[in-house]
Coordinates of C-alpha atoms in Angstrom, one line a residue:
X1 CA -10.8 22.0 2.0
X2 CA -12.6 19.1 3.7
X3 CA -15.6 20.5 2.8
X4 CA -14.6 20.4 -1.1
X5 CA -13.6 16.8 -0.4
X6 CA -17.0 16.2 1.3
X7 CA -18.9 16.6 -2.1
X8 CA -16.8 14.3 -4.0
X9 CA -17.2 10.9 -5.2
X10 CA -15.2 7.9 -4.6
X11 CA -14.7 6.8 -7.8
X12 CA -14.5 10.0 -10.0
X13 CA -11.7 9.7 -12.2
X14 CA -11.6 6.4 -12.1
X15 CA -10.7 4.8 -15.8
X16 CA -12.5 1.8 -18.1
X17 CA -9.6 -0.4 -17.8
X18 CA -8.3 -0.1 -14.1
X19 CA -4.9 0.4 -15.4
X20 CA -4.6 3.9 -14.1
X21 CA -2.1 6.4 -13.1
X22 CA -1.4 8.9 -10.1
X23 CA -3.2 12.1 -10.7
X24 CA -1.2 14.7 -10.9
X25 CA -3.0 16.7 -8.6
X26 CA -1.6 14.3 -5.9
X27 CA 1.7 14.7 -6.8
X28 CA 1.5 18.8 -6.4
X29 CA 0.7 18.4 -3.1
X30 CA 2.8 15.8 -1.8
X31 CA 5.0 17.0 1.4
X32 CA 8.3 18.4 0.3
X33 CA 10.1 15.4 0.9
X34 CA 8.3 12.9 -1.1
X35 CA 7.5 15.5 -3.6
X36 CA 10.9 16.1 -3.8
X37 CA 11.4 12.7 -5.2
X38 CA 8.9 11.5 -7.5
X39 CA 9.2 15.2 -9.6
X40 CA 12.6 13.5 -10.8
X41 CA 10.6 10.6 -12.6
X42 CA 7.6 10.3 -15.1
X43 CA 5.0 7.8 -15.8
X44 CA 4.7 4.6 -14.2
X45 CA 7.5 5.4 -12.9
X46 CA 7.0 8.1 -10.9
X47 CA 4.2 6.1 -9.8
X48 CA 6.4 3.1 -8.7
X49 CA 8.5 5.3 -6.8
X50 CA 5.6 7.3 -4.8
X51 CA 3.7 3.9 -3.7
X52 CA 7.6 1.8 -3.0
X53 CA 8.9 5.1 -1.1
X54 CA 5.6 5.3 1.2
X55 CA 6.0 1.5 1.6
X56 CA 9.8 1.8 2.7
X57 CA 8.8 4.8 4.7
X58 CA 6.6 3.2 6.8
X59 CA 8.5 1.2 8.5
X60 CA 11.1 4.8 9.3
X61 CA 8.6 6.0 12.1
X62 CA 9.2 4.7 15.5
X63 CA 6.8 5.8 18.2
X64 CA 4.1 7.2 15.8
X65 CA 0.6 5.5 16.3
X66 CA -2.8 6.3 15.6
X67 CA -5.9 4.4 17.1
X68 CA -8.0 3.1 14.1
X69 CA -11.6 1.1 14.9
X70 CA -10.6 1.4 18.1
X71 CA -6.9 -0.1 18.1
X72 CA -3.4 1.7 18.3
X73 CA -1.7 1.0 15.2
X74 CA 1.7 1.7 13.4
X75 CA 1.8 3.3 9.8
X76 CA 2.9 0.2 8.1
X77 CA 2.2 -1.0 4.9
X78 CA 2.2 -3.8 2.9
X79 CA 3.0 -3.0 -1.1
X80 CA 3.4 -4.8 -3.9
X81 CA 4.3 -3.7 -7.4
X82 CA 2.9 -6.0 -10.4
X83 CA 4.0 -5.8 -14.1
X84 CA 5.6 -7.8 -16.6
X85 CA 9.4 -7.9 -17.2
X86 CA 11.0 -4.7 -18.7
X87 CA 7.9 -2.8 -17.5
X88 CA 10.1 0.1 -15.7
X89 CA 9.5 -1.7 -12.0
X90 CA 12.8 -2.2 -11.3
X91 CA 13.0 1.8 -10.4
X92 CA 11.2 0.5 -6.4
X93 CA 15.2 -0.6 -6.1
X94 CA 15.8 3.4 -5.8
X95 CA 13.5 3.7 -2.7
X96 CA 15.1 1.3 -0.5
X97 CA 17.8 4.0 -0.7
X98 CA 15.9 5.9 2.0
X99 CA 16.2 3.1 5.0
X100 CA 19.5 2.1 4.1
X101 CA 20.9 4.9 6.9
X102 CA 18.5 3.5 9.6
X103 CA 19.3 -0.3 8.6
X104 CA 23.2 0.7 9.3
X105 CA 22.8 2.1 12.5
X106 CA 20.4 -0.4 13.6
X107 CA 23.1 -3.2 13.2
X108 CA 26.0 -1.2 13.8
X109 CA 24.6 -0.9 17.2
X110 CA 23.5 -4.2 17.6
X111 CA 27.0 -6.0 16.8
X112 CA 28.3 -3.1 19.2
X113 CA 26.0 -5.2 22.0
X114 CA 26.9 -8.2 21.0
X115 CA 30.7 -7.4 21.2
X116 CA 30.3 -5.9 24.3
X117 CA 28.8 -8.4 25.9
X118 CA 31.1 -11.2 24.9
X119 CA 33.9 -8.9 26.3
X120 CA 32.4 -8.6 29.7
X121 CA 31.6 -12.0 30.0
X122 CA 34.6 -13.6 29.1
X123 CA 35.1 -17.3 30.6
X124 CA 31.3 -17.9 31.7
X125 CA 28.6 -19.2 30.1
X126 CA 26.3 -16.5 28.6
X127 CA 23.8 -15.8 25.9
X128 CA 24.7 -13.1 23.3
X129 CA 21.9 -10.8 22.1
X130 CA 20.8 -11.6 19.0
X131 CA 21.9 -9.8 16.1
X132 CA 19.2 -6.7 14.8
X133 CA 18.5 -6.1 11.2
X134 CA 16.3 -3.0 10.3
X135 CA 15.7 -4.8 6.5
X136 CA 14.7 -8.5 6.8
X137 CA 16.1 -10.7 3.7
X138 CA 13.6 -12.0 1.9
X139 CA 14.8 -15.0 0.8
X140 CA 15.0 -16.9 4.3
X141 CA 12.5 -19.0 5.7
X142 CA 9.5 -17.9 7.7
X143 CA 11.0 -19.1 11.1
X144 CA 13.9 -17.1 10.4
X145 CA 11.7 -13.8 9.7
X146 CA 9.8 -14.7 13.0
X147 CA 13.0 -14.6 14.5
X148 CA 14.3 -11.2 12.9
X149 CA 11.1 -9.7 14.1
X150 CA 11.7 -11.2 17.4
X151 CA 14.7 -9.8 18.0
X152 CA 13.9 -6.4 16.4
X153 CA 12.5 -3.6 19.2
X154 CA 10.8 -1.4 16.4
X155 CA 9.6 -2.0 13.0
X156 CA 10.9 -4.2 9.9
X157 CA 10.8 -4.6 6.7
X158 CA 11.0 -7.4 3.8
X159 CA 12.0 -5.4 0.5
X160 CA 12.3 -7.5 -2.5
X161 CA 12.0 -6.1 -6.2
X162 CA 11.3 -10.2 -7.0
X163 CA 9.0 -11.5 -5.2
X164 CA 9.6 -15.3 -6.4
X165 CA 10.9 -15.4 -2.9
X166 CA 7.9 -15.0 -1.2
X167 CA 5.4 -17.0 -3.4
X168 CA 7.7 -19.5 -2.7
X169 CA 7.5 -19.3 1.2
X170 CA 3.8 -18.5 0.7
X171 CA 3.3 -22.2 -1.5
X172 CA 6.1 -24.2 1.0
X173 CA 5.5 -23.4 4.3
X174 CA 2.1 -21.7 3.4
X175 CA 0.1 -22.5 7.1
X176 CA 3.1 -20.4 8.9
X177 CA 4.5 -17.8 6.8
X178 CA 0.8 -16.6 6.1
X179 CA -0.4 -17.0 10.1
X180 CA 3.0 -14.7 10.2
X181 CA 2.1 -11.7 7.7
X182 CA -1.7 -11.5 8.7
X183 CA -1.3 -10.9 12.2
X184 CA 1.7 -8.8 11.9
X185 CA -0.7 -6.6 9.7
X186 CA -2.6 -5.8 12.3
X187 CA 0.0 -6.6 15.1
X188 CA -1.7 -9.3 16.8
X189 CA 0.9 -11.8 18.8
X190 CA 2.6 -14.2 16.6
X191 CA 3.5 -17.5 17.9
X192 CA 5.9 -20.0 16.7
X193 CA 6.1 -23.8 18.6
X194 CA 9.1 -25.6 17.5
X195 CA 9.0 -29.2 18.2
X196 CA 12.9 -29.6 16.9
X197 CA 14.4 -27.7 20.3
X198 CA 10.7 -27.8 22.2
X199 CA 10.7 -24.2 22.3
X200 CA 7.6 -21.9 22.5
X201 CA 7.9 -18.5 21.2
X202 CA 5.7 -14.9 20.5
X203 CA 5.9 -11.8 19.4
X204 CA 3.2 -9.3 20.8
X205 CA 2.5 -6.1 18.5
X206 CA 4.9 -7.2 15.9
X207 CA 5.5 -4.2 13.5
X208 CA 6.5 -5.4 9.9
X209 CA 6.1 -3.3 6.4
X210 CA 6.8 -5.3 3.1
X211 CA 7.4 -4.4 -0.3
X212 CA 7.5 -5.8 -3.1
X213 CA 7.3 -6.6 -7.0
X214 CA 6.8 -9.4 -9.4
X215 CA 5.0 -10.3 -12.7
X216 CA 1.8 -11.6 -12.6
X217 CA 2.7 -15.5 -12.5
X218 CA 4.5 -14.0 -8.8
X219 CA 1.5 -12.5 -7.1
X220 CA -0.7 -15.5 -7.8
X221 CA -0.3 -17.4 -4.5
X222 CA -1.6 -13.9 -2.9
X223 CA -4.1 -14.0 -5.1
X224 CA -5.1 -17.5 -3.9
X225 CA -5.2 -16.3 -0.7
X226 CA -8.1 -14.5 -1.2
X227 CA -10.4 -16.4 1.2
X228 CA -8.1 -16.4 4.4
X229 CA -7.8 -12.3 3.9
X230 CA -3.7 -12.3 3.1
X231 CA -4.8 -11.0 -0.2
X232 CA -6.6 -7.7 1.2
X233 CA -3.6 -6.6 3.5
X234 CA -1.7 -5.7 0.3
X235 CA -1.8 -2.6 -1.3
X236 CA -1.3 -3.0 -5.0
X237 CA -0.4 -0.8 -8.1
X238 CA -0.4 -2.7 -11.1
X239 CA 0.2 -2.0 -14.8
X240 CA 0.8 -4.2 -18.2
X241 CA 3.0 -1.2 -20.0
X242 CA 6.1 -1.9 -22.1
X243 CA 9.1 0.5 -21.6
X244 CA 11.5 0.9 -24.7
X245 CA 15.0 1.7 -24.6
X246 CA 16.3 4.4 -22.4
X247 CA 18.6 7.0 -23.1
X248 CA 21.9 6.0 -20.9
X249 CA 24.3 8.4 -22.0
X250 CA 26.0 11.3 -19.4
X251 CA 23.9 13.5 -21.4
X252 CA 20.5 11.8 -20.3
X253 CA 21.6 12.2 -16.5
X254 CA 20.9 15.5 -15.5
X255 CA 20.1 14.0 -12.0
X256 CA 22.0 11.3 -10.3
X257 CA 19.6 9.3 -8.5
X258 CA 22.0 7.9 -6.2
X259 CA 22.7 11.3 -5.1
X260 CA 19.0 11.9 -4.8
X261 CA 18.3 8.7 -2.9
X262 CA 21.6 9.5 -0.4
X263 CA 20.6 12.7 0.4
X264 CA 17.0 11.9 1.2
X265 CA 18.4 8.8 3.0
X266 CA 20.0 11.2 5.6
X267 CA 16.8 13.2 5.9
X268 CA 14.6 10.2 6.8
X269 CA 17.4 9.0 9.1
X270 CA 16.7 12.5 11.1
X271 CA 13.5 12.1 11.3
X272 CA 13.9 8.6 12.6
X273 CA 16.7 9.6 15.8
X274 CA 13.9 12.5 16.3
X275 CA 10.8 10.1 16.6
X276 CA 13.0 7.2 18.2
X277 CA 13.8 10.0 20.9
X278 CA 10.2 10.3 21.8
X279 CA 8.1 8.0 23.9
X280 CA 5.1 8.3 21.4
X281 CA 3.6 10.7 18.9
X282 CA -0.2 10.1 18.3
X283 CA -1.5 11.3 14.9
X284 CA -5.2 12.5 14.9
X285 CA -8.1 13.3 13.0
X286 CA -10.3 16.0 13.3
X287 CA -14.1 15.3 13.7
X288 CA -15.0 16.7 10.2
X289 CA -11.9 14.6 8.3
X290 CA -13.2 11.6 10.1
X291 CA -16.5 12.3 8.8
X292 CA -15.5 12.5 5.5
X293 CA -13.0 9.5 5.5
X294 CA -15.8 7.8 6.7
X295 CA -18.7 8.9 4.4
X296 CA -15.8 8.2 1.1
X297 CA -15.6 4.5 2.4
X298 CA -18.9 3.7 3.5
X299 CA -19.7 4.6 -0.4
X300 CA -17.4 2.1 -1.4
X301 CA -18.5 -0.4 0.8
X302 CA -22.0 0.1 -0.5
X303 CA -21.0 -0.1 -4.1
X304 CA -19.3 -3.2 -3.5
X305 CA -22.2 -5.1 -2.3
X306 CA -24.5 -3.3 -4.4
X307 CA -22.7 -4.7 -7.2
X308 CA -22.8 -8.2 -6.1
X309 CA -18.4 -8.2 -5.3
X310 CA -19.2 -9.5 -2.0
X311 CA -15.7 -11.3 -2.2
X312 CA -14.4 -8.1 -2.7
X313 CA -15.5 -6.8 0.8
X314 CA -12.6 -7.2 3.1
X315 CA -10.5 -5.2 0.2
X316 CA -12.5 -2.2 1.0
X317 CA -12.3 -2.6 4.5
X318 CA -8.5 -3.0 5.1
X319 CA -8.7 -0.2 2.0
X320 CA -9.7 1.9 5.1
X321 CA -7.0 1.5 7.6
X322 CA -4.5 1.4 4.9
X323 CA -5.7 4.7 3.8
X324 CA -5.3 5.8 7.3
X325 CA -1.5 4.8 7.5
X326 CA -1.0 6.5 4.7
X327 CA -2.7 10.0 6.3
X328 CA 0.3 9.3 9.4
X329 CA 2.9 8.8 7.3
X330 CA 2.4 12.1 4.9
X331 CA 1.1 13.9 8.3
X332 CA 4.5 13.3 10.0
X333 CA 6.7 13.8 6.6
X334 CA 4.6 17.4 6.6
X335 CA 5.1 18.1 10.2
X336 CA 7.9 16.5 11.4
X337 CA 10.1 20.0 11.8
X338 CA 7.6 20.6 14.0
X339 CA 7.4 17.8 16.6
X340 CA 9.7 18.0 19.7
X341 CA 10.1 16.3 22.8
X342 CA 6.9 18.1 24.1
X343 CA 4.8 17.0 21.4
X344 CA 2.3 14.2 21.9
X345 CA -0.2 14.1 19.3
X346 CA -0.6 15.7 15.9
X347 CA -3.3 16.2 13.7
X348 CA -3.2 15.7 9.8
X349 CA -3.7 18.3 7.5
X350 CA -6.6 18.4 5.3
X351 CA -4.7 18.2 2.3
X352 CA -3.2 15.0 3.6
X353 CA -6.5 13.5 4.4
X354 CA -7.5 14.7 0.8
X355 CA -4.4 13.5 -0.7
X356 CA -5.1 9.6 0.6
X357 CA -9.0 10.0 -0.4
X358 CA -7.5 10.6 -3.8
X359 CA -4.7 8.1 -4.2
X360 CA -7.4 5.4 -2.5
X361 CA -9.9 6.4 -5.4
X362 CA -6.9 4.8 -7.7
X363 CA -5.9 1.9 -5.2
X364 CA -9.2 0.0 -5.2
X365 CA -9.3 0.0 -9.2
X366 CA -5.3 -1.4 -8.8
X367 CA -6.8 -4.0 -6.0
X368 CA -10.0 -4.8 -8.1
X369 CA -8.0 -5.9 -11.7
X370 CA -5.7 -8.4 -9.8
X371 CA -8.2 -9.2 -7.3
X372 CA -10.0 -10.4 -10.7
X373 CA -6.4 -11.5 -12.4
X374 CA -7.0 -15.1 -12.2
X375 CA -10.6 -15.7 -12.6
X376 CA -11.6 -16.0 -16.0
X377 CA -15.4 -16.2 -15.2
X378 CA -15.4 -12.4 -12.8
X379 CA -16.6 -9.8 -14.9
X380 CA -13.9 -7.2 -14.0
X381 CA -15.2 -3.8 -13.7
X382 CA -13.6 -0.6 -11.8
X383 CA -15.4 1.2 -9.2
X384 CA -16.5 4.0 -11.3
X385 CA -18.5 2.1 -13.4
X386 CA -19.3 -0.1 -10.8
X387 CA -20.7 3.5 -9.5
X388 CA -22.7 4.2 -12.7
X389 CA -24.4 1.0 -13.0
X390 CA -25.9 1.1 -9.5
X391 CA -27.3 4.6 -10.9
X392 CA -28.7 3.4 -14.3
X393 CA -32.3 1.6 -14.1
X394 CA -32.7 -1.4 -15.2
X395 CA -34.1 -0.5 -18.2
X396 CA -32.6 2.9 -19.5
X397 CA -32.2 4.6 -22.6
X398 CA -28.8 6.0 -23.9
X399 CA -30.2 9.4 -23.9
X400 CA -31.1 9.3 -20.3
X401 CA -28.2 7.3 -19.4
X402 CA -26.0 9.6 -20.9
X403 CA -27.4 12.1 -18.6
X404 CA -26.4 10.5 -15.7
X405 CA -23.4 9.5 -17.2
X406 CA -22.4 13.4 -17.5
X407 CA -23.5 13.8 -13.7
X408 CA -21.2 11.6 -12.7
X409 CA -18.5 12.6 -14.2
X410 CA -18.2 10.8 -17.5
X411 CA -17.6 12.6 -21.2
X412 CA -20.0 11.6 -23.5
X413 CA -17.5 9.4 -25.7
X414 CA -16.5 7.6 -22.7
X415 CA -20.2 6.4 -22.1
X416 CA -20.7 5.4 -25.4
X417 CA -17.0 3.2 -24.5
X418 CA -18.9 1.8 -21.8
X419 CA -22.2 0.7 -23.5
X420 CA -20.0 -1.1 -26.1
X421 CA -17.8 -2.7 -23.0
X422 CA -20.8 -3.7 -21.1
X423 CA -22.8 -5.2 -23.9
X424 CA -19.2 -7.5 -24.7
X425 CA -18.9 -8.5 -21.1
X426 CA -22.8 -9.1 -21.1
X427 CA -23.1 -6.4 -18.2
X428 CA -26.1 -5.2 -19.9
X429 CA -28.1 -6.2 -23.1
X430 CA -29.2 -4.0 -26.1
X431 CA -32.8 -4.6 -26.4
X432 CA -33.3 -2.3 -29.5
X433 CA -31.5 0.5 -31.1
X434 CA -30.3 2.9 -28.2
X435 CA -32.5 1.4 -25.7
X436 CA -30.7 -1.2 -23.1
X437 CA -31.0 -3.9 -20.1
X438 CA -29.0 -4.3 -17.3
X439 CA -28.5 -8.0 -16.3
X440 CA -27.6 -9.2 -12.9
X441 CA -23.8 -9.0 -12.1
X442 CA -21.8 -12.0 -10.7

């Protein structure tokens, strides 16, 4: 199977506008779990609740690392849903279902401590432990998050279908609260120096997912972020559809979601007392999937620059370890009947390594349009025709465009779309009938 992936493109199937779906072909081959899931929804929804379920899941998988350029890392992401109101994002709520059993237990146990300890230490002066929370509000402050994550001995995560919450902390205390997320990314120590109380405190190898969504207006301080690299920890999925009414009679239900959610809830929960039971399970690439992860994002790298995005570059390159998260978290989902006290290390399946290859194909178009969302004077094109261009001449005729065109994977109508697009956008000029100029991108 690797081999079939070796000879594909990146940005095959990419669309004109960037506003694309999940293939379908990803969803057949989801492990049962997930798959399990997202065959109960269509559209963007089913979308929504693939990218805000791998989100939630990566913060359910204690003890799982993988070293990445070099460095151990954790599978967690950092997602963020964008569309306008009544768009059909408000189905991500269904996915924080699956920690919920996890978050109980975590703070069930940790009020057990604490009432433990004030029992045996009744008439003397002591410190409690500090209470544990599995799901960090959002709505807090970023010293209060620093302290959550403090106090928390695995991973976290901020889950908030609003996200006015967090442009908010990201536009009031914006120096901290985005020192906080960056290095927690890539869990580098946090430190926090409190003049109130003259206290000094860090976190080393802090562990934090996020997801989120919001409208447009909301993801703009991320956006604005662009230059201190906040913006390119996020994975984004974003879309402009309008959902109509829904049919929410009994007779529409023929699956309760809660029920749905609940049960899969329990399942992640087992997976989590298995892996929290472990000291560590490292999840590995064979030589030939690194090769082609490798070969698939070097490509992208080089049509970045090629095309003049340099902005764009550190996108594509936290693209990568992003993609590589996402390879642990469907390897353990597949394998995790599998693992046992004995096991140390795992590797992924092709068709997981596939699978992420694919869905990253569809992520850096999602990155690209908002990445462009608030700058009037960026010419926003997707990868794929990012692709095409750097294959055209600079002088070309449609004829012998076209024939690239069809190479690469484009139907002849959809080239003739992109001629029209181009000349528009001033991407290239017509310089007589059928013949054309390309003219410098910026």
């Amino acid at each position: 199977m690797i081999e079939k992936i070796k000879k594909l493109e990146v940005v095959v199937n990419s669309s004109l506008d960037g506003n694309l779906y999940v293939n379908e072909n990803i969803y057949e081959k989801l492990p049962p779990l997930l798959k399990g899931l997202v065959d109960c929804f269509e559209g963007r929804e089913k979308d929504v609740i693939l990218l805000s379920s791998v989100g939630v899941l990566s913060a359910c998988l204690p003890n799982v690392i993988g070293v990445y350029n070099k460095r151990t890392v954790c599978a967690n992401l950092y997602t963020f849903i964008i569309a306008p109101p009544a768009s059909g994002k408000g189905v991500m709520n269904w996915s924080q279902k699956l920690i919920e059993p996890i978050h109980e237990a975590v703070v069930a146990a940790s009020k057990l401590k604490i009432a433990e300890t004030r029992s045996q230490n009744r008439g003397t002066n002591f410190d409690l432990p500090k209470l544990e929370l599995k799901v960090i509000p959002g709505n807090t402050s970023s010293s209060k998050i620093h302290s959550h994550l403090q106090n928390s001995s695995e991973s976290s995560l901020i889950f908030e279908s609003e996200a006015d919450s967090l442009s908010k902390m990201l536009k009031n205390e914006y120096g901290d609260f985005s020192d906080l997320l960056r290095k927690a990314f890539h869990h580098e120590t946090v430190s926090i120096s409190r003049q109130l109380d003259d206290r000094y405190d860090s976190i080393k190898n802090p562990k934090l997912s996020i997801v989120l969504s919001g409208t447009p207006d909301q993801v703009q301080p991320l956006v604005n972020s662009k230059g201190n690299g906040l913006f390119s920890r996020f994975l984004y999925y974003n879309f402009n559809d309008y959902q109509g009414w829904q049919d929410v009679s009994p007779k529409a239900q023929a699956i309760n979601y809660d029920d749905l959610f609940d049960d899969a809830g329990r399942v992640v929960k087992l997976i989590y007392d298995k892996l929290k039971g472990l000291e560590r399970v490292d999840v590995k690439l064979t030589e030939l999937q690194w090769d082609s992860f490798q070969e698939r994002m070097s490509r992208a790298d080089q049509i970045i620059r090629d095309t003049r995005k340099i902005d764009f570059t550190s996108v594509v390159r936290r693209m990568g370890l992003i993609g590589f998260r996402i390879i642990m978290i469907l390897t353990i989902l597949r394998k995790y009947e599998q693992i046992d006290e004995t096991t140390a290390e795992v590797y992924a399946d092709d068709l997981d390594v596939e699978l992420t290859i694919e869905l990253v194909k569809i992520l850096f178009d999602h990155s690209l349009k908002v990445f462009d969302m608030f700058n009037s004077k960026t010419i926003s094109l997707t990868m794929a025709e990012r692709g095409l261009l750097l294959r055209l001449p600079e002088n070309f005729r449609r004829a012998a465009g076209l024939k690239i065109a069809l190479n690469f994977g484009f139907a002849t109508r959809t080239f003739d779309d992109l001629l029209k697009k181009w000349e528009s956008k001033k991407v290239i000029c017509k310089v007589s009938q059928g013949n054309y100029r390309k003219i410098v991108l910026n």
